[in-house]
Coordinates of C-alpha atoms in Angstrom, one line a residue:
X121 CA 2.1 172.0 -33.3
X122 CA -0.5 168.7 -33.7
X123 CA -2.1 167.4 -36.8
X124 CA -4.3 168.8 -35.6
X125 CA -3.1 172.2 -35.5
X126 CA -1.2 171.4 -39.5
X127 CA -5.1 170.7 -40.9
X128 CA -4.8 167.3 -39.9
X129 CA -8.0 166.1 -38.2
X130 CA -8.2 162.4 -37.0
X131 CA -9.7 160.0 -39.0
X132 CA -13.0 159.1 -39.1
X133 CA -15.3 156.8 -39.2
X134 CA -19.1 154.9 -38.4
X135 CA -22.1 154.7 -41.6
X136 CA -24.1 157.3 -42.1
X137 CA -28.2 157.9 -41.2
X138 CA -30.3 156.4 -44.9
X139 CA -33.8 157.5 -42.9
X140 CA -36.0 159.1 -44.9
X141 CA -33.4 159.2 -48.5
X142 CA -34.8 158.2 -51.7
X143 CA -34.0 154.4 -53.2
X144 CA -32.2 155.8 -56.1
X145 CA -28.6 155.4 -57.1
X146 CA -27.0 158.9 -57.5
X147 CA -25.2 160.8 -54.8
X148 CA -28.9 162.9 -53.7
X149 CA -29.0 165.3 -50.6
X150 CA -31.7 166.3 -48.2
X151 CA -31.9 169.7 -50.2
X152 CA -32.3 168.2 -53.7
X153 CA -29.1 168.5 -54.6
X154 CA -27.1 165.9 -56.5
X155 CA -22.9 165.3 -57.0
X156 CA -22.3 165.0 -60.3
X157 CA -18.6 166.5 -59.4
X158 CA -15.9 164.6 -57.9
X159 CA -13.0 166.2 -56.4
X160 CA -10.3 163.1 -55.5
X161 CA -7.1 164.4 -53.3
X162 CA -4.2 162.0 -53.8
X163 CA -1.3 163.7 -52.1
X164 CA -0.3 166.1 -49.3
X165 CA 3.0 167.1 -51.1
X166 CA 3.2 170.3 -53.0
X167 CA 6.2 172.3 -54.8
X168 CA 4.8 175.2 -53.3
X169 CA 3.8 177.0 -50.0
X170 CA 1.2 179.2 -50.8
X171 CA 0.3 181.0 -47.5
X172 CA -3.0 180.4 -48.6
X173 CA -3.4 177.0 -48.5
X174 CA 0.2 176.1 -46.7
X175 CA 2.3 176.2 -44.1
X176 CA 5.6 177.1 -44.6
X177 CA 6.8 173.9 -43.3
X178 CA 4.7 172.3 -45.4
X179 CA 2.1 169.9 -44.1
X180 CA 3.4 166.5 -42.2
X181 CA 3.5 163.9 -44.7
X182 CA 0.8 161.0 -45.1
X183 CA 2.6 157.7 -44.4
X184 CA 3.4 155.6 -47.8
X185 CA 0.1 152.9 -46.7
X186 CA -2.2 154.9 -45.0
X187 CA -1.9 157.5 -48.8
X188 CA -4.6 155.6 -51.4
X189 CA -2.9 153.1 -53.5
X190 CA -3.3 152.9 -57.2
X191 CA -5.4 150.0 -57.4
X192 CA -8.0 152.0 -54.5
X193 CA -8.7 155.1 -57.5
X194 CA -9.4 153.6 -60.2
X195 CA -11.6 151.6 -58.0
X196 CA -12.8 154.4 -56.9
X197 CA -13.5 156.5 -60.0
X198 CA -14.6 153.3 -62.1
X199 CA -17.4 152.5 -58.9
X200 CA -18.0 156.3 -58.6
X201 CA -19.9 156.9 -62.3
X202 CA -21.0 153.4 -63.5
X203 CA -23.0 153.5 -59.8
X204 CA -23.1 156.6 -58.1
X205 CA -23.9 158.6 -61.2
X206 CA -20.7 161.0 -61.0
X207 CA -20.2 162.4 -64.6
X208 CA -16.2 163.7 -63.7
X209 CA -13.6 163.7 -61.9
X210 CA -10.8 166.2 -61.1
X211 CA -7.5 165.5 -59.3
X212 CA -5.9 167.2 -56.8
X213 CA -3.6 167.2 -54.2
X214 CA -1.3 168.4 -52.3
X215 CA 0.3 168.8 -55.8
X216 CA -0.5 165.9 -58.0
X217 CA 2.7 166.0 -60.2
X218 CA 4.5 164.7 -56.4
X219 CA 3.0 161.0 -57.0
X220 CA 5.3 159.8 -59.7
X221 CA 3.0 156.9 -60.7
X222 CA 0.3 159.9 -61.4
X223 CA 0.1 158.6 -65.3
X224 CA -0.6 154.6 -64.6
X225 CA -2.9 156.9 -61.8
X226 CA -4.8 158.6 -64.8
X227 CA -4.2 155.1 -67.8
X228 CA -5.9 153.1 -65.1
X229 CA -9.5 156.1 -64.2
X230 CA -9.0 156.3 -68.0
X231 CA -9.1 153.1 -69.4
X232 CA -12.7 151.9 -66.2
X233 CA -14.0 155.0 -68.0
X234 CA -13.1 156.2 -71.0
X235 CA -15.5 158.4 -71.4
X236 CA -15.5 160.4 -68.5
X237 CA -13.5 163.6 -68.3
X238 CA -10.6 163.4 -66.6
X239 CA -9.0 166.4 -64.9
X240 CA -6.8 167.9 -63.0
X241 CA -6.2 172.0 -60.5
X242 CA -1.4 171.7 -60.5
X243 CA 0.4 174.4 -60.0
X244 CA 2.5 173.6 -62.4
X245 CA 5.2 173.7 -61.7
X246 CA 7.9 170.5 -63.5
X247 CA 4.4 169.8 -66.0
X248 CA 6.2 171.1 -68.2
X249 CA 7.6 167.5 -68.5
X250 CA 4.9 165.5 -68.3
X251 CA 2.2 166.8 -70.0
X252 CA 2.9 165.1 -73.2
X253 CA 3.0 161.6 -70.6
X254 CA -1.3 162.8 -69.4
X255 CA -2.6 163.4 -72.5
X256 CA -1.7 160.1 -74.0
X257 CA -3.0 158.5 -70.4
X258 CA -6.2 160.1 -71.0
X259 CA -5.9 163.1 -69.3
X260 CA -8.5 165.9 -70.6
X261 CA -7.7 169.2 -69.0
X262 CA -6.0 171.3 -66.4
X263 CA -6.7 174.0 -64.3
X264 CA -3.4 175.6 -63.1
X265 CA -3.5 177.4 -59.9
X266 CA -1.5 181.9 -60.3
X267 CA -2.3 184.1 -58.8
X268 CA -0.1 186.3 -60.1
X269 CA 3.0 187.1 -63.0
X270 CA 4.9 189.1 -61.8
X271 CA 8.6 187.4 -60.6
X272 CA 8.6 189.2 -57.0
X273 CA 4.1 188.8 -55.7
X274 CA 4.5 185.1 -57.2
X275 CA 7.8 184.3 -54.9
X276 CA 6.7 186.1 -51.5
X277 CA 2.6 185.0 -52.7
X278 CA 4.4 180.8 -51.9
X279 CA 7.4 181.3 -50.8
X280 CA 9.3 179.8 -53.8
X281 CA 10.7 181.3 -57.1
X282 CA 9.2 178.7 -59.4
X283 CA 6.9 182.0 -61.7
X284 CA 9.5 179.7 -64.5
X285 CA 8.7 176.6 -65.1
X286 CA 5.3 177.6 -64.1
X287 CA 4.8 179.6 -67.3
X288 CA 6.4 176.9 -68.7
X289 CA 3.6 174.2 -67.7
X290 CA 0.8 176.8 -68.4
X291 CA 2.6 176.1 -72.6
X292 CA 3.6 172.8 -72.3
X293 CA -0.6 171.9 -71.2
X294 CA -1.9 173.8 -74.6
X295 CA 0.2 172.4 -76.5
X296 CA -0.2 169.2 -75.7
X297 CA -3.7 169.3 -76.1
X298 CA -5.2 169.3 -72.3
X299 CA -7.2 171.9 -73.5
X300 CA -8.8 174.7 -72.9
X301 CA -6.2 175.7 -70.1
X302 CA -7.6 177.5 -67.2
X303 CA -6.0 179.8 -64.5
X304 CA -7.2 180.0 -61.4
X305 CA -6.0 182.8 -59.0
X306 CA -7.2 183.6 -55.6
X307 CA -8.1 187.3 -54.9
X308 CA -5.6 188.5 -52.0
X309 CA -4.5 191.8 -51.4
X310 CA -1.1 192.2 -52.0
X311 CA -1.8 190.2 -55.4
X312 CA -4.9 192.9 -56.2
X313 CA -3.0 195.7 -58.1
X314 CA -1.4 192.9 -60.5
X315 CA -4.8 191.5 -61.3
X316 CA -5.1 193.1 -64.5
X317 CA -2.2 192.0 -65.8
X318 CA -2.5 188.5 -64.5
X319 CA -5.7 188.6 -66.6
X320 CA -3.7 190.6 -70.1
X321 CA -1.8 187.5 -69.4
X322 CA -4.4 184.9 -70.1
X323 CA -5.6 186.7 -72.9
X324 CA -2.5 186.4 -74.2
X325 CA -1.6 183.0 -73.7
X326 CA -5.2 182.3 -74.1
X327 CA -6.1 180.6 -71.0
X328 CA -9.6 181.0 -69.5
X329 CA -9.7 182.6 -66.6
X330 CA -11.0 182.7 -63.3
X331 CA -9.9 184.4 -59.5
X332 CA -12.3 183.4 -55.8
X333 CA -12.4 184.9 -53.3
X334 CA -10.6 183.8 -49.8
X335 CA -11.8 181.2 -47.7
X336 CA -10.8 179.6 -44.7
X337 CA -8.9 177.0 -45.4
X338 CA -5.2 179.1 -44.8
X339 CA -3.1 176.7 -42.5
X340 CA -1.8 179.9 -40.6
X341 CA -4.8 180.7 -39.5
X342 CA -5.0 184.1 -40.6
X343 CA -8.1 184.7 -43.0
X344 CA -10.6 187.5 -41.6
X345 CA -13.5 189.3 -43.1
X346 CA -12.1 193.1 -43.3
X347 CA -9.6 191.8 -44.8
X348 CA -10.4 189.2 -47.4
X349 CA -11.2 191.1 -51.5
X350 CA -14.8 190.7 -52.7
X351 CA -15.2 189.7 -55.9
X352 CA -16.7 193.8 -56.3
X353 CA -13.2 195.3 -55.4
X354 CA -12.0 192.3 -58.2
X355 CA -14.3 193.8 -61.0
X356 CA -13.6 197.8 -59.6
X357 CA -9.9 197.1 -60.1
X358 CA -10.2 195.4 -63.4
X359 CA -12.8 197.4 -64.5
X360 CA -11.0 200.3 -64.9
X361 CA -8.0 198.6 -67.7
X362 CA -10.9 196.3 -70.2
X363 CA -14.5 196.6 -70.5
X364 CA -16.7 194.4 -68.5
X365 CA -20.0 192.5 -69.1
X366 CA -21.8 190.2 -67.0
X367 CA -22.6 187.3 -68.2
X368 CA -23.7 184.7 -65.7
X369 CA -22.9 181.4 -65.5
X370 CA -23.6 178.6 -68.6
X371 CA -24.4 176.1 -65.8
X372 CA -26.4 176.4 -62.9
X373 CA -23.8 174.4 -60.8
X374 CA -20.9 175.6 -62.2
X375 CA -19.8 178.2 -58.9
X376 CA -18.4 181.0 -61.6
X377 CA -19.8 183.4 -62.7
X378 CA -18.1 185.3 -65.9
X379 CA -17.8 188.4 -67.9
X380 CA -16.8 189.6 -71.7
X381 CA -13.5 191.2 -71.4
X382 CA -13.8 194.3 -74.0
X383 CA -16.9 192.7 -75.8
X384 CA -16.3 189.2 -76.1
X385 CA -15.7 186.8 -77.3
X386 CA -13.2 186.2 -74.9
X387 CA -14.1 186.6 -70.9
X388 CA -13.3 186.0 -67.5
X389 CA -14.9 184.5 -65.1
X390 CA -15.0 184.8 -60.9
X391 CA -16.1 182.6 -58.4
X392 CA -16.9 184.1 -55.4
X393 CA -16.9 181.6 -52.8
X394 CA -17.7 184.0 -49.4
X395 CA -19.9 187.2 -51.0
X396 CA -21.6 185.0 -53.7
X397 CA -21.7 181.5 -52.1
X398 CA -23.6 178.9 -54.2
X399 CA -24.0 176.2 -52.1
X400 CA -27.2 174.8 -53.2
X401 CA -26.5 174.4 -56.5
X402 CA -23.5 172.5 -55.7
X403 CA -22.8 169.3 -57.0
X404 CA -19.0 167.7 -55.5
X405 CA -17.5 164.9 -53.3
X406 CA -14.4 164.8 -52.1
X407 CA -12.6 162.1 -51.3
X408 CA -8.8 163.2 -49.0
X409 CA -5.2 161.9 -50.7
X410 CA -5.6 159.0 -47.0
X411 CA -9.0 157.7 -48.3
X412 CA -11.7 160.0 -46.3
X413 CA -14.2 160.9 -48.1
X414 CA -15.9 163.5 -46.9
X415 CA -19.9 165.7 -47.9
X416 CA -18.7 169.2 -48.5
X417 CA -14.9 171.2 -48.4
X418 CA -16.3 172.3 -44.8
X419 CA -17.8 169.9 -43.0
X420 CA -14.8 167.9 -40.5
X421 CA -17.7 164.8 -41.2
X422 CA -16.0 162.4 -42.5
X423 CA -16.2 158.6 -43.4
X424 CA -13.3 156.0 -43.9
X425 CA -13.4 154.6 -47.5
X426 CA -9.4 153.7 -47.3
X427 CA -10.4 151.0 -45.0
X428 CA -13.3 150.2 -45.4
X429 CA -11.8 149.1 -49.0
X430 CA -9.1 147.6 -47.4
X431 CA -11.9 145.0 -45.2
X432 CA -13.0 143.9 -48.1
X433 CA -16.0 145.7 -48.9
X434 CA -17.9 145.3 -52.4
X435 CA -19.1 147.6 -54.3
X436 CA -22.1 147.6 -53.7
X437 CA -20.7 148.2 -49.8
X438 CA -19.3 151.0 -50.7
X439 CA -21.9 152.9 -52.6
X440 CA -24.1 152.5 -49.5
X441 CA -21.7 154.4 -48.2
X442 CA -21.4 157.5 -50.1
X443 CA -24.8 157.8 -50.4
X444 CA -25.3 158.1 -47.1
X445 CA -22.4 160.0 -46.8
X446 CA -23.8 162.8 -49.2
X447 CA -27.3 163.0 -48.3
X448 CA -26.0 163.9 -44.9
X449 CA -24.3 166.8 -46.6
X450 CA -25.2 170.5 -45.1
X451 CA -26.7 173.2 -46.4
X452 CA -24.0 175.7 -47.3
X453 CA -20.4 176.8 -45.5
X454 CA -21.5 178.8 -43.7
X455 CA -18.9 181.6 -43.5
X456 CA -21.7 184.0 -42.7
X457 CA -22.8 182.4 -39.6
X458 CA -21.9 184.3 -36.1
X459 CA -19.4 181.1 -34.8
X460 CA -18.4 180.2 -38.3
X461 CA -16.1 177.7 -37.0
X462 CA -13.3 176.9 -40.0
X463 CA -13.2 172.6 -41.0
X464 CA -9.8 171.1 -39.0
X465 CA -8.4 170.5 -43.0
X466 CA -6.6 172.9 -44.3
X467 CA -7.6 173.8 -48.0
X468 CA -4.2 171.0 -49.1
X469 CA -5.0 169.0 -47.0
X470 CA -8.8 168.2 -48.4
X471 CA -8.2 169.2 -51.8
X472 CA -8.9 171.7 -54.4

């Protein structure tokens, strides 16, 4: 199996065109969107093997010298906030907890941008041992990926029997003040019948649950539009157990539409990435663990910031490249377009 087949394409380089771009420091694109949310993947490694994300054997290891260092991550985050208008930073993977220096990354970024919210997306496995340390380092909140509270279903979907650890991690995050804790669940045919149980667990644990339509980013390339669970189908299932009242979006750029549960105040969110796409309000920019800059989750166009940093470039040069990359961002992911081709990297290799 080649790296491309595993979801990691060859490195791309070059300089994006700035033709027609207004003179603004912000990450503006040709469609008037401004990126203010930075996603930073810090590793390709993961403690689980979710079928919609990673192959059973995991992703090929990125050589240590190709990973962004603590210092490089801190520099890029600081530059993004100070020079490019980024207002929130989220650390992803793989699984961020797989990096032993995660606390150093958080602390360094917090020192650089103390007024910027720092968040993390995690599967929660092992979080119970590090939640307090991460909070002390400057982490503000966490999103935990949890698709089911059925132990057998969890083990089958993730290929690991680690449900107890994931649940303990969620509770430890709440106890450490990493709130509100949001739970993200990918909609899968095999877990749909348990969606109500997951929502009830989140209500009982005071967590905000968001379901996400499965996207064609799986390593095994088994995603099919005809088999995916849609937001409408989920609402029908949840509606047999809960009274749901549409509440819309608090923020136009937020991906989740929300519903009040049994009259509120508790809510459940649905990120309908495929059937109710929100590309026209997308405000994200992404860095992969090996230092590639991506303007869109589904675009294979990447720019090598790691090489630029290590060549001795100043902040102004890095910022100019970043602005150009975002200026050329796609209009949308094109999943509904005939001939759609998924990106070469899988979700685990891009970062959530």
